[in-house]
PDB file of C-alpha atoms in Angstrom:
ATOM      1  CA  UNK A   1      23.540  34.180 -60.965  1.00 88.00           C
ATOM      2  CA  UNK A   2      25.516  37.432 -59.848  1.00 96.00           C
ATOM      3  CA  UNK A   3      24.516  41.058 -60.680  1.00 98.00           C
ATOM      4  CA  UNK A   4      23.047  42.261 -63.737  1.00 98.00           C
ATOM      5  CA  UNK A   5      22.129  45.316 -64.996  1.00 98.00           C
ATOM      6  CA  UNK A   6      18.868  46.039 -67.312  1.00 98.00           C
ATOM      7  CA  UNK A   7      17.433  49.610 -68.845  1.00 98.00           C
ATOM      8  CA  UNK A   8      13.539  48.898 -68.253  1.00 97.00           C
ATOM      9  CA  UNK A   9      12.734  52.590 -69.139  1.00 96.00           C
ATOM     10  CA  UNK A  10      13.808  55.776 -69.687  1.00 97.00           C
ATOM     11  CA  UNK A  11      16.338  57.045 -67.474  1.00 98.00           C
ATOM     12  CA  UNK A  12      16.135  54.012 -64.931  1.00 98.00           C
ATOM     13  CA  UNK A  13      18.262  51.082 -64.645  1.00 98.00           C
ATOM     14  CA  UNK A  14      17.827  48.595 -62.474  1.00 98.00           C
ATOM     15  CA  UNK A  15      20.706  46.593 -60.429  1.00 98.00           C
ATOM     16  CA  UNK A  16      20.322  42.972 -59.938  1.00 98.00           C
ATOM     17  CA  UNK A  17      21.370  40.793 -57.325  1.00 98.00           C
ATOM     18  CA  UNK A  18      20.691  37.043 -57.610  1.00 97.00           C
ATOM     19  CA  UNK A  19      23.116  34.772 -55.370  1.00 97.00           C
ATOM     20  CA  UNK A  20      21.201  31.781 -54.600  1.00 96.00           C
ATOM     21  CA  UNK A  21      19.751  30.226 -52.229  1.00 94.00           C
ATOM     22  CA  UNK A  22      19.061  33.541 -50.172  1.00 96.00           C
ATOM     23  CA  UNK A  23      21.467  36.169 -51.237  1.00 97.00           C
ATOM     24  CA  UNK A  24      24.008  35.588 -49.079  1.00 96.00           C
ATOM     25  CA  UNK A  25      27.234  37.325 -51.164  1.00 97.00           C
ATOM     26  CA  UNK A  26      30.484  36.224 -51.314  1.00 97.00           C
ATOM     27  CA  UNK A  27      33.050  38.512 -51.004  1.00 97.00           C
ATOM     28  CA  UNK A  28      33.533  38.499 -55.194  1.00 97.00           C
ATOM     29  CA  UNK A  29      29.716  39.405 -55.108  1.00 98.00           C
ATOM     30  CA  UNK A  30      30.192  42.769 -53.197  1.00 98.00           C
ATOM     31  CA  UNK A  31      32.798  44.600 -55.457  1.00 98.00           C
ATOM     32  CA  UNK A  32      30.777  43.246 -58.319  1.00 98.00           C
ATOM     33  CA  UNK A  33      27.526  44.861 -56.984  1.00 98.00           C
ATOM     34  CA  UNK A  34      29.762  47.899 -56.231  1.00 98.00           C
ATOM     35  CA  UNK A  35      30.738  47.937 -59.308  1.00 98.00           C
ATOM     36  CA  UNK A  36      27.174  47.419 -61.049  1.00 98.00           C
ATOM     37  CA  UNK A  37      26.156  50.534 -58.619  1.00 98.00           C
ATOM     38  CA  UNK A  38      29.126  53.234 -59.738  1.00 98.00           C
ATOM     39  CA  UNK A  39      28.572  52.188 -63.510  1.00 98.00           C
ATOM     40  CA  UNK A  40      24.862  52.302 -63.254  1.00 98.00           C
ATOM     41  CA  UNK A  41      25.416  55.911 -62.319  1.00 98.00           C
ATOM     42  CA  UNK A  42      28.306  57.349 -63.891  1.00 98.00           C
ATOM     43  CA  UNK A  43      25.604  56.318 -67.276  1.00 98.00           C
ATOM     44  CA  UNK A  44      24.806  59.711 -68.807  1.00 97.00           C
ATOM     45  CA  UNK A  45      21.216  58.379 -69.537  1.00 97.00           C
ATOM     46  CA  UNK A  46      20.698  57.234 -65.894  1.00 98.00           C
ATOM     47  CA  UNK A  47      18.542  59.499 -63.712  1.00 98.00           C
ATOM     48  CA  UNK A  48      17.417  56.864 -61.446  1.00 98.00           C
ATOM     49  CA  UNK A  49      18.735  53.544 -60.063  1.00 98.00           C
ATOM     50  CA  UNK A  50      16.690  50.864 -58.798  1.00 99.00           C
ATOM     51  CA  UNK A  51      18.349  47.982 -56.654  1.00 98.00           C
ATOM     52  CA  UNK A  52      16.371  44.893 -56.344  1.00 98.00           C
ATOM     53  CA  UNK A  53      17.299  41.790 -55.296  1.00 97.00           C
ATOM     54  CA  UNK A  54      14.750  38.667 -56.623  1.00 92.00           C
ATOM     55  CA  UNK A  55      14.443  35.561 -54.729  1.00 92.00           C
ATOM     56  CA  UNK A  56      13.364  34.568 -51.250  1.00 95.00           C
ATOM     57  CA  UNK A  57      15.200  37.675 -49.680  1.00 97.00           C
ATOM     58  CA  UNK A  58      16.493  40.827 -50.591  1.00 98.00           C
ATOM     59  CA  UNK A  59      19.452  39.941 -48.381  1.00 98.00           C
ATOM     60  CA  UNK A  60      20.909  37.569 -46.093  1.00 96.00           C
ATOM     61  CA  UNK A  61      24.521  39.391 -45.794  1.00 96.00           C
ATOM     62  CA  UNK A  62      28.156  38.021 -46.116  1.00 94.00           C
ATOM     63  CA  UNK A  63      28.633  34.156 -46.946  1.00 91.00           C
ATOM     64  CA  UNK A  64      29.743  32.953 -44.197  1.00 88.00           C
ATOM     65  CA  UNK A  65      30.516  29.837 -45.039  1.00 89.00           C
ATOM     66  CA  UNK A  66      33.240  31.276 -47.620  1.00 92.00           C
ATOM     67  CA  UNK A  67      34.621  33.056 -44.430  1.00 86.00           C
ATOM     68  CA  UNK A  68      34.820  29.945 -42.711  1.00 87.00           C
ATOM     69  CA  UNK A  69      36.378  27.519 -45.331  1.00 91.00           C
ATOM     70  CA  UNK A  70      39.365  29.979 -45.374  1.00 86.00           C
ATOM     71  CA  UNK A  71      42.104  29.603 -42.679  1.00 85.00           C
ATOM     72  CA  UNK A  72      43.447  32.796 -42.535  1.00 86.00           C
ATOM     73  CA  UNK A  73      42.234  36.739 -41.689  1.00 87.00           C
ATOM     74  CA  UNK A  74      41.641  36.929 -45.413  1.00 92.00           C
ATOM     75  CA  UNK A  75      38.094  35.961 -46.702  1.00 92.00           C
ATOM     76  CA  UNK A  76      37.179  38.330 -43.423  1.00 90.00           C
ATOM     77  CA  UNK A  77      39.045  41.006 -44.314  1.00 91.00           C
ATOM     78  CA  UNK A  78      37.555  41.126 -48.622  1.00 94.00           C
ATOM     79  CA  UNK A  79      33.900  40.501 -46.809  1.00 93.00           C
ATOM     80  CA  UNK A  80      35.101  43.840 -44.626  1.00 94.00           C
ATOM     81  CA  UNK A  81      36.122  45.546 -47.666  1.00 96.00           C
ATOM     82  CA  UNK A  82      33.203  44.358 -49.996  1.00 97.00           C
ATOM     83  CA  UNK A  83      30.698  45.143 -47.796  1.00 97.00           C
ATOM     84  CA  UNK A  84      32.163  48.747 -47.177  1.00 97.00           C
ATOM     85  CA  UNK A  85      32.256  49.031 -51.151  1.00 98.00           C
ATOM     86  CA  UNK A  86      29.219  48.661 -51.989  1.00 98.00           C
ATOM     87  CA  UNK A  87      27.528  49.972 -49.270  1.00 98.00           C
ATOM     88  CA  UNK A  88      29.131  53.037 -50.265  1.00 98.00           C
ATOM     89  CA  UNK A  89      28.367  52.808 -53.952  1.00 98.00           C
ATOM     90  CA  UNK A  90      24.890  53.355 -52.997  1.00 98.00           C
ATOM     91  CA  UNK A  91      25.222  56.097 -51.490  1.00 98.00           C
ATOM     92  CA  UNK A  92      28.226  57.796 -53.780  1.00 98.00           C
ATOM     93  CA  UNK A  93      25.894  56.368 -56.704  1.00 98.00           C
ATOM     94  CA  UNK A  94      25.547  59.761 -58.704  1.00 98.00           C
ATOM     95  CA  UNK A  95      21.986  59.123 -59.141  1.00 98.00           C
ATOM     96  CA  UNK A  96      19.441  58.375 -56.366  1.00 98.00           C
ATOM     97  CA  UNK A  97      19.306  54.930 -55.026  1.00 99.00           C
ATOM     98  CA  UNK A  98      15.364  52.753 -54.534  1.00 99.00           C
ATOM     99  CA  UNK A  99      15.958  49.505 -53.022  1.00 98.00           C
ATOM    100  CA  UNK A 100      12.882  47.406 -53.694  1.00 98.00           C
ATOM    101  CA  UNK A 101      12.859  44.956 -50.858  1.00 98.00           C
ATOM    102  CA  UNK A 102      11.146  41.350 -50.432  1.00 98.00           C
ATOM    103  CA  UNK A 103      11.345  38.711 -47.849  1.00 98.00           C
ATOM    104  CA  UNK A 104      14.207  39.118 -45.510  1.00 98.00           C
ATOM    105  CA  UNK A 105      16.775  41.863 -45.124  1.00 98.00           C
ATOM    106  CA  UNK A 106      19.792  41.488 -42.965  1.00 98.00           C
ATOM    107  CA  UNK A 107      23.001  41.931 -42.203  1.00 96.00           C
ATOM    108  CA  UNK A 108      24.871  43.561 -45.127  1.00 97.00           C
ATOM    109  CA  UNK A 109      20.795  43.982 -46.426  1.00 98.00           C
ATOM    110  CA  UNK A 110      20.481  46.680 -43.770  1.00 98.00           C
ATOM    111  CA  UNK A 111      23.817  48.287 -45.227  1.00 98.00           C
ATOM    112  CA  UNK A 112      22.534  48.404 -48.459  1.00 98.00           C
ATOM    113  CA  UNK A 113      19.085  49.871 -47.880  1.00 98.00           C
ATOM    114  CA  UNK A 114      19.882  52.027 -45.269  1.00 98.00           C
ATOM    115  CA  UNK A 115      21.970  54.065 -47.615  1.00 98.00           C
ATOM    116  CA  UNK A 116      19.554  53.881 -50.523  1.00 98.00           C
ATOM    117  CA  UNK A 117      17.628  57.178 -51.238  1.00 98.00           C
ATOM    118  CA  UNK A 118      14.117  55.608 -50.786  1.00 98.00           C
ATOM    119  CA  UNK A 119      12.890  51.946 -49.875  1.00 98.00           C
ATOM    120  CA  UNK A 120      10.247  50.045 -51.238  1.00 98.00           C
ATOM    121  CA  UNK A 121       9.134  47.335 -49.821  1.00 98.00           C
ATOM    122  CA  UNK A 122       6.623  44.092 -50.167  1.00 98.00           C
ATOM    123  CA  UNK A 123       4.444  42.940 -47.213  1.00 98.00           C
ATOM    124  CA  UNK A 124       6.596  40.411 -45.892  1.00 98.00           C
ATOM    125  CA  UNK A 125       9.430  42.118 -45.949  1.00 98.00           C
ATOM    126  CA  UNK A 126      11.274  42.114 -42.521  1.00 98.00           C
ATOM    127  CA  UNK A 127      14.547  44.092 -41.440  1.00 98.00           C
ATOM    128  CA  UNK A 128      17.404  43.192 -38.856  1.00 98.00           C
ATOM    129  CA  UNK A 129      21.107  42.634 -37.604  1.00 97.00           C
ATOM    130  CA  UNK A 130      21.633  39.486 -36.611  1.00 95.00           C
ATOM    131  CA  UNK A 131      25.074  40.687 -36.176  1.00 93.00           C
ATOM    132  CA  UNK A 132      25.875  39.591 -32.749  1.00 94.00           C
ATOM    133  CA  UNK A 133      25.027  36.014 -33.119  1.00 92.00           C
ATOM    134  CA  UNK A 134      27.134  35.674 -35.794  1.00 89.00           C
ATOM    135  CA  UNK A 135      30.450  36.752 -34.105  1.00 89.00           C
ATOM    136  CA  UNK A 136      30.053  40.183 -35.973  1.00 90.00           C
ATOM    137  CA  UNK A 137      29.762  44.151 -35.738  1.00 91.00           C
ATOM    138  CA  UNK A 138      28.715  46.328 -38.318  1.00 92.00           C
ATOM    139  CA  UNK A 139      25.617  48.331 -40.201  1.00 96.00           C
ATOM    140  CA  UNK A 140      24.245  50.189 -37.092  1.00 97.00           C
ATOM    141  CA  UNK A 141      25.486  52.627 -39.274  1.00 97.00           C
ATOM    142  CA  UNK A 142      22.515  52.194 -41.383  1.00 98.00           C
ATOM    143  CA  UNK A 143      20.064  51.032 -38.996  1.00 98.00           C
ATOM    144  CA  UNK A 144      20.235  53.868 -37.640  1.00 98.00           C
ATOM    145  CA  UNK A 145      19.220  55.799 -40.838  1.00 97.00           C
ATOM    146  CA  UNK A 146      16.187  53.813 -40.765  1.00 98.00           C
ATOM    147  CA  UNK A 147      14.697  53.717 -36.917  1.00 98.00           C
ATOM    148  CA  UNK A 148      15.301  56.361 -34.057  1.00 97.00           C
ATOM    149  CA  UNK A 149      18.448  55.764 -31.670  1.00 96.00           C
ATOM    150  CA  UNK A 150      16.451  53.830 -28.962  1.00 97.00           C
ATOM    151  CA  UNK A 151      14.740  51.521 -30.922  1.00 97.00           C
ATOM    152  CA  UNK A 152      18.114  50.906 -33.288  1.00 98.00           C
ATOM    153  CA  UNK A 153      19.870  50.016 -29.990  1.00 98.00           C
ATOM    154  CA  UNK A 154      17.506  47.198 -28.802  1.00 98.00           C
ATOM    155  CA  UNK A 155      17.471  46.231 -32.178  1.00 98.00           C
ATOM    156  CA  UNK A 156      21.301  45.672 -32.292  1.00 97.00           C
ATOM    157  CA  UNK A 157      21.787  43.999 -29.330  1.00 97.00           C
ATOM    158  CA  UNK A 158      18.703  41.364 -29.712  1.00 97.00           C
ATOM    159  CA  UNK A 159      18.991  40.716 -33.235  1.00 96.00           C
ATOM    160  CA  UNK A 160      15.177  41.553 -33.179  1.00 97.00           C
ATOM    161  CA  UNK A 161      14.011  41.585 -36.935  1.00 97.00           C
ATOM    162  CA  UNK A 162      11.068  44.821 -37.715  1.00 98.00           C
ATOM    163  CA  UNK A 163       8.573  44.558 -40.357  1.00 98.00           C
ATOM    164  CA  UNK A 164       7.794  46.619 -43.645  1.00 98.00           C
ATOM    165  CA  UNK A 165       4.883  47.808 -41.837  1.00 98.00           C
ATOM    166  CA  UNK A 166       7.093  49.171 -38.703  1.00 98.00           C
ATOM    167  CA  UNK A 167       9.349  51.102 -40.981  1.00 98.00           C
ATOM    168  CA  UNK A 168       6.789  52.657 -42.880  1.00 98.00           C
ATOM    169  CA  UNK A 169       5.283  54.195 -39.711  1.00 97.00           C
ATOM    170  CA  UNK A 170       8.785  55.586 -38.588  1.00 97.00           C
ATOM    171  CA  UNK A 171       8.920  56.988 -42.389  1.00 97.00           C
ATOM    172  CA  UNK A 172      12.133  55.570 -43.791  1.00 98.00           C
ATOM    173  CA  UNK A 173      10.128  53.077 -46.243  1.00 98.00           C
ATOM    174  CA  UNK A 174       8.494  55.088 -49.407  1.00 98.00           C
ATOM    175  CA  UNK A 175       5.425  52.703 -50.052  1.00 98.00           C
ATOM    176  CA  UNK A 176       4.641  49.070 -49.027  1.00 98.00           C
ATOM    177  CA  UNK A 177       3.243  46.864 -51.472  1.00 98.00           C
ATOM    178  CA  UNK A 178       2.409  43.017 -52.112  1.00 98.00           C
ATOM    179  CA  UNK A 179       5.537  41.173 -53.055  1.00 98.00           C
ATOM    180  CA  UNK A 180       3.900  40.652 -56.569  1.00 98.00           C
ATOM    181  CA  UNK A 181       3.789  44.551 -57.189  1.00 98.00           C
ATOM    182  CA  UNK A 182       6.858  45.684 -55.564  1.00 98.00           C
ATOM    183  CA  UNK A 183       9.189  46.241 -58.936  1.00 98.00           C
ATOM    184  CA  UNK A 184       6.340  48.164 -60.679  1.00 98.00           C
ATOM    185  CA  UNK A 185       6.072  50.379 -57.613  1.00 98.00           C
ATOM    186  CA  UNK A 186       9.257  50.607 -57.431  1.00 98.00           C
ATOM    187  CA  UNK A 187       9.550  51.518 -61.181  1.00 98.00           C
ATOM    188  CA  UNK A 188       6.483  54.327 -60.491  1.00 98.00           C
ATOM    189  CA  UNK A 189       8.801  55.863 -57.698  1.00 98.00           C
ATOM    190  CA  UNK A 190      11.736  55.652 -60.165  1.00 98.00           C
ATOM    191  CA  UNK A 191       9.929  57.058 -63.632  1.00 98.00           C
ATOM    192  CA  UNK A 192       8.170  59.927 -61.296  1.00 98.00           C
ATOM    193  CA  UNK A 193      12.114  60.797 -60.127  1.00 98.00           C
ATOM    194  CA  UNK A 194      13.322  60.387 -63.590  1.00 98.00           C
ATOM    195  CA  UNK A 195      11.560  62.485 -65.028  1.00 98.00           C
ATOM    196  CA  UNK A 196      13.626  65.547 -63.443  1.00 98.00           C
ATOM    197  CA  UNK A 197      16.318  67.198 -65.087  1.00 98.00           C
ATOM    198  CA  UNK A 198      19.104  64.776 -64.756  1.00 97.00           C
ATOM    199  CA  UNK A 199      21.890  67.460 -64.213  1.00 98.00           C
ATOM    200  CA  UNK A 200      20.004  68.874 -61.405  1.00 98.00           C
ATOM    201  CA  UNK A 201      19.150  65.341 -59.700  1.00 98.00           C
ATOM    202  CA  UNK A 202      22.836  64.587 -59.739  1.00 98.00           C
ATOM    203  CA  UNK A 203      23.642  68.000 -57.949  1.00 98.00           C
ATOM    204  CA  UNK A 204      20.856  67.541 -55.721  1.00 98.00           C
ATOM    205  CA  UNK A 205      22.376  64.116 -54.561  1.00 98.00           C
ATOM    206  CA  UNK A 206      25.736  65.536 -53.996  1.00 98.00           C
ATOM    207  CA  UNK A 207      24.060  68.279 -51.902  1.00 98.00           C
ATOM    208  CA  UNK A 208      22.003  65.944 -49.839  1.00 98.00           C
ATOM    209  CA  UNK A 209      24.551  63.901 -49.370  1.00 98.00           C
ATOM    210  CA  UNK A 210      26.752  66.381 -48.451  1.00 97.00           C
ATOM    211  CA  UNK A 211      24.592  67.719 -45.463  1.00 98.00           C
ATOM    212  CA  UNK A 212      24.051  64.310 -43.913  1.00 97.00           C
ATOM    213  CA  UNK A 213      25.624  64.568 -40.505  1.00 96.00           C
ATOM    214  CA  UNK A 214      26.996  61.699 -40.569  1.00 96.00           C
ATOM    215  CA  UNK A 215      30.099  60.288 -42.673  1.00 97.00           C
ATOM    216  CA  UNK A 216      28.740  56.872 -43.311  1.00 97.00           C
ATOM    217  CA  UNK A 217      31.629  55.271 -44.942  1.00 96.00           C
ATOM    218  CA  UNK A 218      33.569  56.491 -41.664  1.00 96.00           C
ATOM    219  CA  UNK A 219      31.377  55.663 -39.261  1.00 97.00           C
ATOM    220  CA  UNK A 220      30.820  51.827 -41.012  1.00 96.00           C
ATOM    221  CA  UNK A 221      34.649  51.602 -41.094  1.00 95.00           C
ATOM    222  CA  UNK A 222      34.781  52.411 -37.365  1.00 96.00           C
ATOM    223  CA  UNK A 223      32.616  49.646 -36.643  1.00 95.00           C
ATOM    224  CA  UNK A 224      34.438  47.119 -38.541  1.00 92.00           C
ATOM    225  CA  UNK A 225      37.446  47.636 -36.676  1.00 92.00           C
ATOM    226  CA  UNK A 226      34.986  45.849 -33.411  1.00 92.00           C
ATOM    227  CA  UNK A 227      34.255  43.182 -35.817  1.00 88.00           C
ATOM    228  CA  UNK A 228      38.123  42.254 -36.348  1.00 85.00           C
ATOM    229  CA  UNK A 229      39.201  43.054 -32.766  1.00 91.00           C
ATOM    230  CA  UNK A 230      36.128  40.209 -31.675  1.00 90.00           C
ATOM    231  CA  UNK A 231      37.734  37.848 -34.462  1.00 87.00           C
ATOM    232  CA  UNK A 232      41.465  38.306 -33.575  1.00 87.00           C
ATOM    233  CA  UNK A 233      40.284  37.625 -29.303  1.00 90.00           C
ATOM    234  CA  UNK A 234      38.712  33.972 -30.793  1.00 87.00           C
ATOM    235  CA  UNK A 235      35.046  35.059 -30.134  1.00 89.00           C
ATOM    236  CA  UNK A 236      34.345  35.096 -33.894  1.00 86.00           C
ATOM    237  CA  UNK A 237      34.786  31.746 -34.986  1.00 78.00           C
ATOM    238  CA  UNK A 238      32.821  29.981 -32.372  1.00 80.00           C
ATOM    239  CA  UNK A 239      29.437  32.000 -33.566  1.00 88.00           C
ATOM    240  CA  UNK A 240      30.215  31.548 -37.230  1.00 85.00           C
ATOM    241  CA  UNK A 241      31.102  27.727 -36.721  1.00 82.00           C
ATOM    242  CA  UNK A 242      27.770  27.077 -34.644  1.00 84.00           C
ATOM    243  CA  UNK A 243      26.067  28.932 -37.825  1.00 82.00           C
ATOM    244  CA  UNK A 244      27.259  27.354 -40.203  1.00 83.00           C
ATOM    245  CA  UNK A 245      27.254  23.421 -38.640  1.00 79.00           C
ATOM    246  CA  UNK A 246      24.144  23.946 -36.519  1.00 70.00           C
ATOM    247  CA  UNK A 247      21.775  27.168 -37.857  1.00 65.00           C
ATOM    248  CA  UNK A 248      22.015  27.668 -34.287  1.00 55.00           C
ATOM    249  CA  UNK A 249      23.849  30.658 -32.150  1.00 52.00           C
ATOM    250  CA  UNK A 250      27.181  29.600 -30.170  1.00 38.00           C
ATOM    251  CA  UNK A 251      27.103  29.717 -26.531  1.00 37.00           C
ATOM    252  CA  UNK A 252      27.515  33.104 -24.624  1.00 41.00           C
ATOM    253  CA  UNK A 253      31.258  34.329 -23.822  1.00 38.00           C
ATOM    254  CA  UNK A 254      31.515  36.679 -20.322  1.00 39.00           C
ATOM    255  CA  UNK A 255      32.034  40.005 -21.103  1.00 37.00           C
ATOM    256  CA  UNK A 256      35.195  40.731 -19.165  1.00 34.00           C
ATOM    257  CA  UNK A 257      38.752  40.976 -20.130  1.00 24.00           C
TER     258      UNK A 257
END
């Protein structure tokens, strides 16, 4: 259980995540995957990283049950600050970033893949922000990265989930696969990348990074600030507390002031 890292071949290492039962981290589990992600990468013998996440999901997001057992701002702010860690050690990771992704995605999921460098994913994979019905703001950052504007919008607001399948066809997923071969294809992606000069694949990562026009990190910051406003006006709790009691959403609040 936590994050590991392993050297499967030359000039790859793999990151992974395994926080059972569906990969929901707690807040200790974010800087630890940061961590995983900026040491993976700082490795002179990395050229690639792969991130991959075994189990019945990639991803579920923050645990929310560790935000609700505390009684203060606290667990809410580290799963603020974890999340915006590692989401941002993929994308600062020197080296480029696959995220092989099975089973469900979501939440902090979408953070993580949508700042990878190239997705793979398995046939049942499925992507989404459930965001809203749990009391939350955040990642449309990185949605965004991975569907146009007008679809990421509905998406947001609905909590909608997308398939593998969809992604592929609006070409931010590499190759989909059956869930059985998705680390070797990720690992063919990964040796085919590695196999570049490693000096140059670190400057070309700065560089692409560099012209993205949009400061990720910012913009996921900015959003965050929505997320704590909605918790400090009481709207929070109620979503997380029907989540975590019930599985089921809270009732609607009216959307004056």
């Amino acid at each position: 259980m936590g994050v590991s890292t392993s050297l499967p071949q030359d000039g790859v290492a793999v990151v992974s995540v395994d926080f059972p039962p569906v990969n929901a981290l707690p807040v200790a589990g974010w800087y630890e995957l940061a961590r995983a992600l900026r040491e993976a990468g700082q490795d002179p013998a990395v050229r690639v990283v792969v991130l991959e996440a075994p189990g019945r999901g990639f991803n579920a997001g923050v645990d929310i049950k560790e935000i609700q057992r505390d009684p203060g701002p606290q667990a809410l702010i580290g799963a603020n600050r974890g999340c915006a860690e590692a989401f941002a050690a993929v994308y600062e990771c020197q080296v480029p970033v696959i995220a092989a992704v099975q089973g469900f995605c979501l939440g902090g999921g979408i953070g993580l893949v949508g700042n990878a460098d190239a997705v793979v994913a398995s046939e049942d994979a499925t992507f989404g922000l459930p965001e809203l019905d749990r009391g939350a703001l955040g990642a449309a950052t990185h949605l965004a990265r991975l569907v146009p504007p007008h679809l990421m919008r509905p998406l947001y607001y609905t909590g909608r989930t997308v398939t593998a399948q969809e992604l592929y066809r609006h070409g931010s997923v590499w190759r989909v696969v059956p869930r059985a071969a998705l680390r070797d294809a990720a690992l063919e992606l990964a040796g085919e990348i590695a196999a570049k000069d490693g000096y140059l694949l670190r400057l070309a990562k700065e560089a692409i990074n560099g012209i993205d026009p949009v400061d990720v990190r910012r913009s996921y910051r900015f959003e965050q600030g929505f997320t704590f406003e909605a918790n400090l006006a009481g709207v929070s709790d109620a979503h997380r507390d029907a989540f975590v009691t019930t599985g089921q959403n809270a009732t609607q609040h009216g959307g004056g002031r």
